[in-house]
Amino acid sequence: MELGEVTGGGLVPLSDTIDQSSKLEVKMLDAKTLAKGRRRYLKLERTDPPDDENPTEEQLTALFAAVFTLMTIYADFALWTPHWKRLAKKRRFTAMIVTELGEHSVEELLGPGSFALWESCWNVFRTACIMLFLVSPGLLRRYATLIKSFVVRYPGCWGIIYQADVRMRSERFPRIMAKLKRMHEQGKNVDFDVKQPWSSVFLYALENEEKWWSEHVIDPCRDCKYTHVSVNEFIDGDVVAGSSASHATTGSDTMAPMPTSNVD
């Protein structure tokens, strides 16, 4: 080993970047691939992303691995945040708790507690999707607009809305992908872009999943709004939003809110 040589590096734990339940580590994307992604974004947007919306190399690597190896495009917004490296340092302390027996245990990190916090995470995700040529910008914008429309129509129901968003992206999207791919292979008339298949998934979720959105968002939110049923009656516990407390990071040019805490 040479003087100054670094060991143990070059691997990105997915549990720190994109999926709390994963035990996998992936090799960092090479500089050429990362540079190509940033050039792609610059060509399309005609500018570099703001710091608040700029994914780190670790985030780009994790999303690349999720899509092309694990066949999912889901990112856990408890982990996937603006300024990931800053929060990664913070999480090393705040996510570790001491049990009654004096043992250290890792606490599950909570998701964004408001739409504003969710949107901050989404904007980083959007940038990464553009850089990696995963989803068209217009469809990413439409999905965020759909989530926002639920928030405007059903104030006070963020827990239900976020739960549905997570289940759509983590559970429903892979099923839609499998369905569209199967129909395409069978020669059926289906909108399936082989070069950018996740765009087809987003489009299907936006235009053909009315029943699913009604069952998971509209119906329970209407019950809460008009019959005064508690939002907690519809929260199953597998998806938990944290506090809505936030702050704008020092020097932010977009004033994107950052979570004050990721743990309960």
PDB file of C-alpha atoms in Angstrom:
ATOM      1  CA  MET A   1       0.000   0.000   0.000  1.00  0.00           C
ATOM      2  CA  GLU A   2       1.326   3.411  -0.988  1.00  0.00           C
ATOM      3  CA  LEU A   3       1.602   6.362   1.373  1.00  0.00           C
ATOM      4  CA  GLY A   4      -1.622   8.339   1.382  1.00  0.00           C
ATOM      5  CA  GLU A   5      -3.549   5.594  -0.452  1.00  0.00           C
ATOM      6  CA  VAL A   6      -7.208   5.396   0.543  1.00  0.00           C
ATOM      7  CA  THR A   7      -8.793   2.039   1.347  1.00  0.00           C
ATOM      8  CA  GLY A   8     -12.392   1.058   1.964  1.00  0.00           C
ATOM      9  CA  GLY A   9     -13.729   3.729  -0.358  1.00  0.00           C
ATOM     10  CA  GLY A  10     -15.535   3.725  -3.657  1.00  0.00           C
ATOM     11  CA  LEU A  11     -18.661   1.947  -2.416  1.00  0.00           C
ATOM     12  CA  VAL A  12     -21.981   3.675  -1.825  1.00  0.00           C
ATOM     13  CA  PRO A  13     -24.326   2.097   0.762  1.00  0.00           C
ATOM     14  CA  LEU A  14     -27.884   2.201  -0.560  1.00  0.00           C
ATOM     15  CA  SER A  15     -29.115   2.341   3.049  1.00  0.00           C
ATOM     16  CA  ASP A  16     -27.530   5.790   3.358  1.00  0.00           C
ATOM     17  CA  THR A  17     -28.713   7.171   0.051  1.00  0.00           C
ATOM     18  CA  ILE A  18     -31.902   5.712  -1.379  1.00  0.00           C
ATOM     19  CA  ASP A  19     -33.376   2.772   0.580  1.00  0.00           C
ATOM     20  CA  GLN A  20     -33.187   2.376   4.365  1.00  0.00           C
ATOM     21  CA  SER A  21     -33.980  -1.334   4.189  1.00  0.00           C
ATOM     22  CA  SER A  22     -31.213  -2.219   1.724  1.00  0.00           C
ATOM     23  CA  LYS A  23     -27.998  -3.913   2.805  1.00  0.00           C
ATOM     24  CA  LEU A  24     -26.343  -3.468  -0.590  1.00  0.00           C
ATOM     25  CA  GLU A  25     -23.346  -1.341  -1.483  1.00  0.00           C
ATOM     26  CA  VAL A  26     -22.598  -0.298  -5.045  1.00  0.00           C
ATOM     27  CA  LYS A  27     -19.500   0.898  -6.830  1.00  0.00           C
ATOM     28  CA  MET A  28     -19.357   4.636  -7.457  1.00  0.00           C
ATOM     29  CA  LEU A  29     -20.144   5.668 -11.017  1.00  0.00           C
ATOM     30  CA  ASP A  30     -17.055   6.552 -13.001  1.00  0.00           C
ATOM     31  CA  ALA A  31     -16.169  10.166 -13.685  1.00  0.00           C
ATOM     32  CA  LYS A  32     -17.019   9.854 -17.399  1.00  0.00           C
ATOM     33  CA  THR A  33     -20.596   8.710 -16.703  1.00  0.00           C
ATOM     34  CA  LEU A  34     -21.120  11.412 -14.078  1.00  0.00           C
ATOM     35  CA  ALA A  35     -19.771  14.119 -16.379  1.00  0.00           C
ATOM     36  CA  LYS A  36     -21.980  12.903 -19.251  1.00  0.00           C
ATOM     37  CA  GLY A  37     -25.054  13.200 -17.030  1.00  0.00           C
ATOM     38  CA  ARG A  38     -24.222  16.735 -16.003  1.00  0.00           C
ATOM     39  CA  ARG A  39     -23.627  17.721 -19.626  1.00  0.00           C
ATOM     40  CA  ARG A  40     -27.000  16.223 -20.548  1.00  0.00           C
ATOM     41  CA  TYR A  41     -28.726  18.357 -17.911  1.00  0.00           C
ATOM     42  CA  LEU A  42     -26.902  21.494 -19.034  1.00  0.00           C
ATOM     43  CA  LYS A  43     -27.859  20.911 -22.660  1.00  0.00           C
ATOM     44  CA  LEU A  44     -31.527  20.434 -21.807  1.00  0.00           C
ATOM     45  CA  GLU A  45     -31.970  23.090 -19.126  1.00  0.00           C
ATOM     46  CA  ARG A  46     -29.430  25.586 -20.514  1.00  0.00           C
ATOM     47  CA  THR A  47     -27.973  26.040 -17.022  1.00  0.00           C
ATOM     48  CA  ASP A  48     -26.462  24.052 -14.187  1.00  0.00           C
ATOM     49  CA  PRO A  49     -28.850  22.965 -11.415  1.00  0.00           C
ATOM     50  CA  PRO A  50     -29.098  25.162  -8.311  1.00  0.00           C
ATOM     51  CA  ASP A  51     -27.165  23.783  -5.341  1.00  0.00           C
ATOM     52  CA  ASP A  52     -30.465  22.912  -3.617  1.00  0.00           C
ATOM     53  CA  GLU A  53     -31.436  20.681  -6.578  1.00  0.00           C
ATOM     54  CA  ASN A  54     -28.030  19.238  -7.416  1.00  0.00           C
ATOM     55  CA  PRO A  55     -27.606  15.503  -6.640  1.00  0.00           C
ATOM     56  CA  THR A  56     -24.300  14.279  -5.280  1.00  0.00           C
ATOM     57  CA  GLU A  57     -22.210  11.596  -6.929  1.00  0.00           C
ATOM     58  CA  GLU A  58     -23.463   9.188  -4.266  1.00  0.00           C
ATOM     59  CA  GLN A  59     -27.091   9.946  -5.073  1.00  0.00           C
ATOM     60  CA  LEU A  60     -26.574   9.549  -8.802  1.00  0.00           C
ATOM     61  CA  THR A  61     -24.788   6.252  -8.214  1.00  0.00           C
ATOM     62  CA  ALA A  62     -27.550   4.960  -5.946  1.00  0.00           C
ATOM     63  CA  LEU A  63     -30.327   5.874  -8.383  1.00  0.00           C
ATOM     64  CA  PHE A  64     -28.408   4.370 -11.301  1.00  0.00           C
ATOM     65  CA  ALA A  65     -28.048   1.103  -9.359  1.00  0.00           C
ATOM     66  CA  ALA A  66     -31.704   1.111  -8.322  1.00  0.00           C
ATOM     67  CA  VAL A  67     -32.933   1.550 -11.890  1.00  0.00           C
ATOM     68  CA  PHE A  68     -30.536  -0.606 -13.874  1.00  0.00           C
ATOM     69  CA  THR A  69     -29.813  -3.361 -11.343  1.00  0.00           C
ATOM     70  CA  LEU A  70     -32.742  -3.475  -8.913  1.00  0.00           C
ATOM     71  CA  MET A  71     -35.346  -2.453 -11.529  1.00  0.00           C
ATOM     72  CA  THR A  72     -36.966   0.232  -9.391  1.00  0.00           C
ATOM     73  CA  ILE A  73     -36.932   4.005  -9.595  1.00  0.00           C
ATOM     74  CA  TYR A  74     -37.968   4.536  -5.973  1.00  0.00           C
ATOM     75  CA  ALA A  75     -35.992   6.914  -3.754  1.00  0.00           C
ATOM     76  CA  ASP A  76     -36.777   7.178  -0.038  1.00  0.00           C
ATOM     77  CA  PHE A  77     -37.180  10.890   0.670  1.00  0.00           C
ATOM     78  CA  ALA A  78     -36.176  10.352   4.299  1.00  0.00           C
ATOM     79  CA  LEU A  79     -32.705   9.754   2.859  1.00  0.00           C
ATOM     80  CA  TRP A  80     -32.818  11.410  -0.538  1.00  0.00           C
ATOM     81  CA  THR A  81     -32.578  15.108   0.349  1.00  0.00           C
ATOM     82  CA  PRO A  82     -30.980  18.301  -0.887  1.00  0.00           C
ATOM     83  CA  HIS A  83     -27.380  18.755   0.268  1.00  0.00           C
ATOM     84  CA  TRP A  84     -27.130  15.039   0.956  1.00  0.00           C
ATOM     85  CA  LYS A  85     -23.590  15.122   2.321  1.00  0.00           C
ATOM     86  CA  ARG A  86     -24.521  17.648   5.000  1.00  0.00           C
ATOM     87  CA  LEU A  87     -27.442  15.590   6.211  1.00  0.00           C
ATOM     88  CA  ALA A  88     -25.406  12.382   5.956  1.00  0.00           C
ATOM     89  CA  LYS A  89     -23.021  13.799   8.556  1.00  0.00           C
ATOM     90  CA  LYS A  90     -25.922  14.920  10.727  1.00  0.00           C
ATOM     91  CA  ARG A  91     -27.674  11.556  10.470  1.00  0.00           C
ATOM     92  CA  ARG A  92     -24.644   9.717  11.799  1.00  0.00           C
ATOM     93  CA  PHE A  93     -25.506  11.255  15.161  1.00  0.00           C
ATOM     94  CA  THR A  94     -29.275  11.857  15.128  1.00  0.00           C
ATOM     95  CA  ALA A  95     -30.220   8.433  13.760  1.00  0.00           C
ATOM     96  CA  MET A  96     -28.399   6.554  16.541  1.00  0.00           C
ATOM     97  CA  ILE A  97     -30.344   6.067  19.780  1.00  0.00           C
ATOM     98  CA  VAL A  98     -29.562   4.350  23.079  1.00  0.00           C
ATOM     99  CA  THR A  99     -32.016   1.669  24.214  1.00  0.00           C
ATOM    100  CA  GLU A 100     -33.132   0.985  27.783  1.00  0.00           C
ATOM    101  CA  LEU A 101     -30.365  -1.622  28.006  1.00  0.00           C
ATOM    102  CA  GLY A 102     -27.737   0.940  27.069  1.00  0.00           C
ATOM    103  CA  GLU A 103     -27.250  -0.523  23.608  1.00  0.00           C
ATOM    104  CA  HIS A 104     -26.976   1.609  20.474  1.00  0.00           C
ATOM    105  CA  SER A 105     -29.653   1.137  17.855  1.00  0.00           C
ATOM    106  CA  VAL A 106     -30.285   2.789  14.523  1.00  0.00           C
ATOM    107  CA  GLU A 107     -33.602   4.633  14.436  1.00  0.00           C
ATOM    108  CA  GLU A 108     -35.676   4.647  11.245  1.00  0.00           C
ATOM    109  CA  LEU A 109     -35.569   8.020   9.540  1.00  0.00           C
ATOM    110  CA  LEU A 110     -38.907   9.672   8.825  1.00  0.00           C
ATOM    111  CA  GLY A 111     -40.125  11.040   5.525  1.00  0.00           C
ATOM    112  CA  PRO A 112     -40.787  14.704   4.709  1.00  0.00           C
ATOM    113  CA  GLY A 113     -43.475  16.157   6.969  1.00  0.00           C
ATOM    114  CA  SER A 114     -44.895  18.619   4.451  1.00  0.00           C
ATOM    115  CA  PHE A 115     -45.296  19.084   0.722  1.00  0.00           C
ATOM    116  CA  ALA A 116     -42.649  21.842   0.782  1.00  0.00           C
ATOM    117  CA  LEU A 117     -40.097  19.402   2.187  1.00  0.00           C
ATOM    118  CA  TRP A 118     -41.223  16.689  -0.238  1.00  0.00           C
ATOM    119  CA  GLU A 119     -40.810  19.092  -3.155  1.00  0.00           C
ATOM    120  CA  SER A 120     -37.249  19.902  -2.088  1.00  0.00           C
ATOM    121  CA  CYS A 121     -36.404  16.198  -2.265  1.00  0.00           C
ATOM    122  CA  TRP A 122     -38.345  15.781  -5.495  1.00  0.00           C
ATOM    123  CA  ASN A 123     -36.404  18.552  -7.225  1.00  0.00           C
ATOM    124  CA  VAL A 124     -33.138  16.729  -6.523  1.00  0.00           C
ATOM    125  CA  PHE A 125     -34.723  13.522  -7.804  1.00  0.00           C
ATOM    126  CA  ARG A 126     -35.914  15.347 -10.930  1.00  0.00           C
ATOM    127  CA  THR A 127     -32.393  16.590 -11.638  1.00  0.00           C
ATOM    128  CA  ALA A 128     -30.964  13.091 -11.222  1.00  0.00           C
ATOM    129  CA  CYS A 129     -33.576  11.607 -13.564  1.00  0.00           C
ATOM    130  CA  ILE A 130     -32.697  14.146 -16.226  1.00  0.00           C
ATOM    131  CA  MET A 131     -28.962  13.554 -15.820  1.00  0.00           C
ATOM    132  CA  LEU A 132     -29.359   9.778 -16.099  1.00  0.00           C
ATOM    133  CA  PHE A 133     -31.934  10.023 -18.926  1.00  0.00           C
ATOM    134  CA  LEU A 134     -34.579   8.132 -16.944  1.00  0.00           C
ATOM    135  CA  VAL A 135     -37.765  10.213 -17.244  1.00  0.00           C
ATOM    136  CA  SER A 136     -38.796  13.175 -19.369  1.00  0.00           C
ATOM    137  CA  PRO A 137     -38.848  16.511 -17.530  1.00  0.00           C
ATOM    138  CA  GLY A 138     -42.475  17.162 -18.468  1.00  0.00           C
ATOM    139  CA  LEU A 139     -43.694  13.952 -16.829  1.00  0.00           C
ATOM    140  CA  LEU A 140     -41.658  14.643 -13.710  1.00  0.00           C
ATOM    141  CA  ARG A 141     -43.276  18.069 -13.511  1.00  0.00           C
ATOM    142  CA  ARG A 142     -46.760  16.584 -14.009  1.00  0.00           C
ATOM    143  CA  TYR A 143     -46.261  14.065 -11.207  1.00  0.00           C
ATOM    144  CA  ALA A 144     -45.186  16.779  -8.767  1.00  0.00           C
ATOM    145  CA  THR A 145     -48.158  18.878  -9.854  1.00  0.00           C
ATOM    146  CA  LEU A 146     -50.500  15.956  -9.148  1.00  0.00           C
ATOM    147  CA  ILE A 147     -49.169  15.583  -5.609  1.00  0.00           C
ATOM    148  CA  LYS A 148     -49.473  19.330  -5.090  1.00  0.00           C
ATOM    149  CA  SER A 149     -53.072  19.294  -6.326  1.00  0.00           C
ATOM    150  CA  PHE A 150     -53.954  16.740  -3.642  1.00  0.00           C
ATOM    151  CA  VAL A 151     -52.338  18.936  -0.998  1.00  0.00           C
ATOM    152  CA  VAL A 152     -54.324  21.985  -2.130  1.00  0.00           C
ATOM    153  CA  ARG A 153     -57.624  20.074  -2.301  1.00  0.00           C
ATOM    154  CA  TYR A 154     -57.147  18.241   0.988  1.00  0.00           C
ATOM    155  CA  PRO A 155     -55.223  20.373   3.491  1.00  0.00           C
ATOM    156  CA  GLY A 156     -54.341  18.523   6.663  1.00  0.00           C
ATOM    157  CA  CYS A 157     -54.120  15.166   4.867  1.00  0.00           C
ATOM    158  CA  TRP A 158     -50.411  15.117   4.093  1.00  0.00           C
ATOM    159  CA  GLY A 159     -49.878  11.790   5.866  1.00  0.00           C
ATOM    160  CA  ILE A 160     -52.345  10.086   3.522  1.00  0.00           C
ATOM    161  CA  ILE A 161     -50.984  11.795   0.425  1.00  0.00           C
ATOM    162  CA  TYR A 162     -47.369  10.972   1.228  1.00  0.00           C
ATOM    163  CA  GLN A 163     -48.257   7.371   2.015  1.00  0.00           C
ATOM    164  CA  ALA A 164     -49.895   7.060  -1.415  1.00  0.00           C
ATOM    165  CA  ASP A 165     -46.941   8.704  -3.153  1.00  0.00           C
ATOM    166  CA  VAL A 166     -44.492   6.282  -1.556  1.00  0.00           C
ATOM    167  CA  ARG A 167     -46.637   3.261  -2.398  1.00  0.00           C
ATOM    168  CA  MET A 168     -47.069   4.419  -5.982  1.00  0.00           C
ATOM    169  CA  ARG A 169     -43.345   4.931  -6.528  1.00  0.00           C
ATOM    170  CA  SER A 170     -42.125   1.903  -4.588  1.00  0.00           C
ATOM    171  CA  GLU A 171     -44.861  -0.701  -5.181  1.00  0.00           C
ATOM    172  CA  ARG A 172     -47.066   0.324  -8.081  1.00  0.00           C
ATOM    173  CA  PHE A 173     -44.401   1.580 -10.501  1.00  0.00           C
ATOM    174  CA  PRO A 174     -42.604  -1.799 -10.822  1.00  0.00           C
ATOM    175  CA  ARG A 175     -45.944  -3.518 -11.488  1.00  0.00           C
ATOM    176  CA  ILE A 176     -46.825  -0.968 -14.153  1.00  0.00           C
ATOM    177  CA  MET A 177     -43.391  -1.447 -15.712  1.00  0.00           C
ATOM    178  CA  ALA A 178     -43.873  -5.229 -15.860  1.00  0.00           C
ATOM    179  CA  LYS A 179     -47.345  -4.813 -17.358  1.00  0.00           C
ATOM    180  CA  LEU A 180     -46.253  -2.367 -20.051  1.00  0.00           C
ATOM    181  CA  LYS A 181     -43.199  -4.420 -20.944  1.00  0.00           C
ATOM    182  CA  ARG A 182     -45.270  -7.596 -21.247  1.00  0.00           C
ATOM    183  CA  MET A 183     -47.864  -5.904 -23.441  1.00  0.00           C
ATOM    184  CA  HIS A 184     -45.129  -4.439 -25.642  1.00  0.00           C
ATOM    185  CA  GLU A 185     -43.467  -7.845 -26.057  1.00  0.00           C
ATOM    186  CA  GLN A 186     -46.837  -9.331 -27.006  1.00  0.00           C
ATOM    187  CA  GLY A 187     -47.164  -6.782 -29.793  1.00  0.00           C
ATOM    188  CA  LYS A 188     -50.114  -5.010 -28.226  1.00  0.00           C
ATOM    189  CA  ASN A 189     -50.801  -1.352 -28.875  1.00  0.00           C
ATOM    190  CA  VAL A 190     -49.249   0.249 -25.782  1.00  0.00           C
ATOM    191  CA  ASP A 191     -47.276   3.426 -25.192  1.00  0.00           C
ATOM    192  CA  PHE A 192     -43.911   1.958 -24.191  1.00  0.00           C
ATOM    193  CA  ASP A 193     -40.660   3.808 -24.873  1.00  0.00           C
ATOM    194  CA  VAL A 194     -37.903   1.188 -24.966  1.00  0.00           C
ATOM    195  CA  LYS A 195     -35.235   3.895 -24.719  1.00  0.00           C
ATOM    196  CA  GLN A 196     -36.813   5.539 -21.685  1.00  0.00           C
ATOM    197  CA  PRO A 197     -39.259   3.005 -20.201  1.00  0.00           C
ATOM    198  CA  TRP A 198     -39.736   4.812 -16.895  1.00  0.00           C
ATOM    199  CA  SER A 199     -41.274   7.719 -18.797  1.00  0.00           C
ATOM    200  CA  SER A 200     -43.931   5.286 -19.967  1.00  0.00           C
ATOM    201  CA  VAL A 201     -44.506   4.210 -16.360  1.00  0.00           C
ATOM    202  CA  PHE A 202     -44.939   7.795 -15.184  1.00  0.00           C
ATOM    203  CA  LEU A 203     -47.315   8.527 -18.053  1.00  0.00           C
ATOM    204  CA  TYR A 204     -49.422   5.446 -17.258  1.00  0.00           C
ATOM    205  CA  ALA A 205     -49.565   6.359 -13.561  1.00  0.00           C
ATOM    206  CA  LEU A 206     -50.736   9.856 -14.440  1.00  0.00           C
ATOM    207  CA  GLU A 207     -53.320   8.951 -17.071  1.00  0.00           C
ATOM    208  CA  ASN A 208     -54.529   5.425 -16.323  1.00  0.00           C
ATOM    209  CA  GLU A 209     -54.486   5.003 -12.560  1.00  0.00           C
ATOM    210  CA  GLU A 210     -57.544   7.075 -11.566  1.00  0.00           C
ATOM    211  CA  LYS A 211     -59.050   4.181  -9.592  1.00  0.00           C
ATOM    212  CA  TRP A 212     -55.840   3.631  -7.659  1.00  0.00           C
ATOM    213  CA  TRP A 213     -55.449   7.319  -6.785  1.00  0.00           C
ATOM    214  CA  SER A 214     -59.103   7.483  -5.737  1.00  0.00           C
ATOM    215  CA  GLU A 215     -58.760   4.524  -3.393  1.00  0.00           C
ATOM    216  CA  HIS A 216     -55.481   5.675  -1.875  1.00  0.00           C
ATOM    217  CA  VAL A 217     -55.916   9.462  -1.771  1.00  0.00           C
ATOM    218  CA  ILE A 218     -59.248  10.951  -2.803  1.00  0.00           C
ATOM    219  CA  ASP A 219     -61.639   8.672  -0.912  1.00  0.00           C
ATOM    220  CA  PRO A 220     -59.783   8.687   2.446  1.00  0.00           C
ATOM    221  CA  CYS A 221     -59.051  12.414   2.198  1.00  0.00           C
ATOM    222  CA  ARG A 222     -62.713  13.159   1.512  1.00  0.00           C
ATOM    223  CA  ASP A 223     -63.678  11.109   4.563  1.00  0.00           C
ATOM    224  CA  CYS A 224     -61.305  13.196   6.669  1.00  0.00           C
ATOM    225  CA  LYS A 225     -62.518  16.462   5.169  1.00  0.00           C
ATOM    226  CA  TYR A 226     -66.266  15.889   5.312  1.00  0.00           C
ATOM    227  CA  THR A 227     -66.834  13.368   8.118  1.00  0.00           C
ATOM    228  CA  HIS A 228     -64.072  14.464  10.491  1.00  0.00           C
ATOM    229  CA  VAL A 229     -62.439  11.046  10.559  1.00  0.00           C
ATOM    230  CA  SER A 230     -58.845  11.302  11.776  1.00  0.00           C
ATOM    231  CA  VAL A 231     -56.060  11.088   9.216  1.00  0.00           C
ATOM    232  CA  ASN A 232     -54.391   8.549  11.502  1.00  0.00           C
ATOM    233  CA  GLU A 233     -57.216   6.117  10.734  1.00  0.00           C
ATOM    234  CA  PHE A 234     -55.768   5.753   7.238  1.00  0.00           C
ATOM    235  CA  ILE A 235     -52.060   5.641   8.138  1.00  0.00           C
ATOM    236  CA  ASP A 236     -50.896   2.032   8.214  1.00  0.00           C
ATOM    237  CA  GLY A 237     -47.457   2.609   9.711  1.00  0.00           C
ATOM    238  CA  ASP A 238     -45.287   1.409   6.831  1.00  0.00           C
ATOM    239  CA  VAL A 239     -44.915   4.992   5.605  1.00  0.00           C
ATOM    240  CA  VAL A 240     -44.443   7.657   8.252  1.00  0.00           C
ATOM    241  CA  ALA A 241     -43.959  11.365   7.630  1.00  0.00           C
ATOM    242  CA  GLY A 242     -41.865  13.282  10.126  1.00  0.00           C
ATOM    243  CA  SER A 243     -42.125  16.803  11.435  1.00  0.00           C
ATOM    244  CA  SER A 244     -42.960  19.675   9.126  1.00  0.00           C
ATOM    245  CA  ALA A 245     -40.369  21.823  10.911  1.00  0.00           C
ATOM    246  CA  SER A 246     -37.827  23.114   8.440  1.00  0.00           C
ATOM    247  CA  HIS A 247     -35.293  25.797   7.676  1.00  0.00           C
ATOM    248  CA  ALA A 248     -33.644  27.234   4.590  1.00  0.00           C
ATOM    249  CA  THR A 249     -29.986  26.322   4.424  1.00  0.00           C
ATOM    250  CA  THR A 250     -27.510  29.174   4.675  1.00  0.00           C
ATOM    251  CA  GLY A 251     -26.606  30.542   1.251  1.00  0.00           C
ATOM    252  CA  SER A 252     -29.563  28.906  -0.503  1.00  0.00           C
ATOM    253  CA  ASP A 253     -30.423  30.530  -3.826  1.00  0.00           C
ATOM    254  CA  THR A 254     -33.841  28.851  -4.087  1.00  0.00           C
ATOM    255  CA  MET A 255     -34.794  28.958  -0.367  1.00  0.00           C
ATOM    256  CA  ALA A 256     -35.617  25.253  -0.520  1.00  0.00           C
ATOM    257  CA  PRO A 257     -36.674  24.073   2.959  1.00  0.00           C
ATOM    258  CA  MET A 258     -34.563  21.476   4.731  1.00  0.00           C
ATOM    259  CA  PRO A 259     -35.852  19.172   7.485  1.00  0.00           C
ATOM    260  CA  THR A 260     -34.900  20.228  10.990  1.00  0.00           C
ATOM    261  CA  SER A 261     -34.900  16.597  12.093  1.00  0.00           C
ATOM    262  CA  ASN A 262     -35.278  13.229  10.358  1.00  0.00           C
ATOM    263  CA  VAL A 263     -36.089  11.206  13.455  1.00  0.00           C
ATOM    264  CA  ASP A 264     -39.104  11.095  15.713  1.00  0.00           C
TER     265      ASP A 264
END
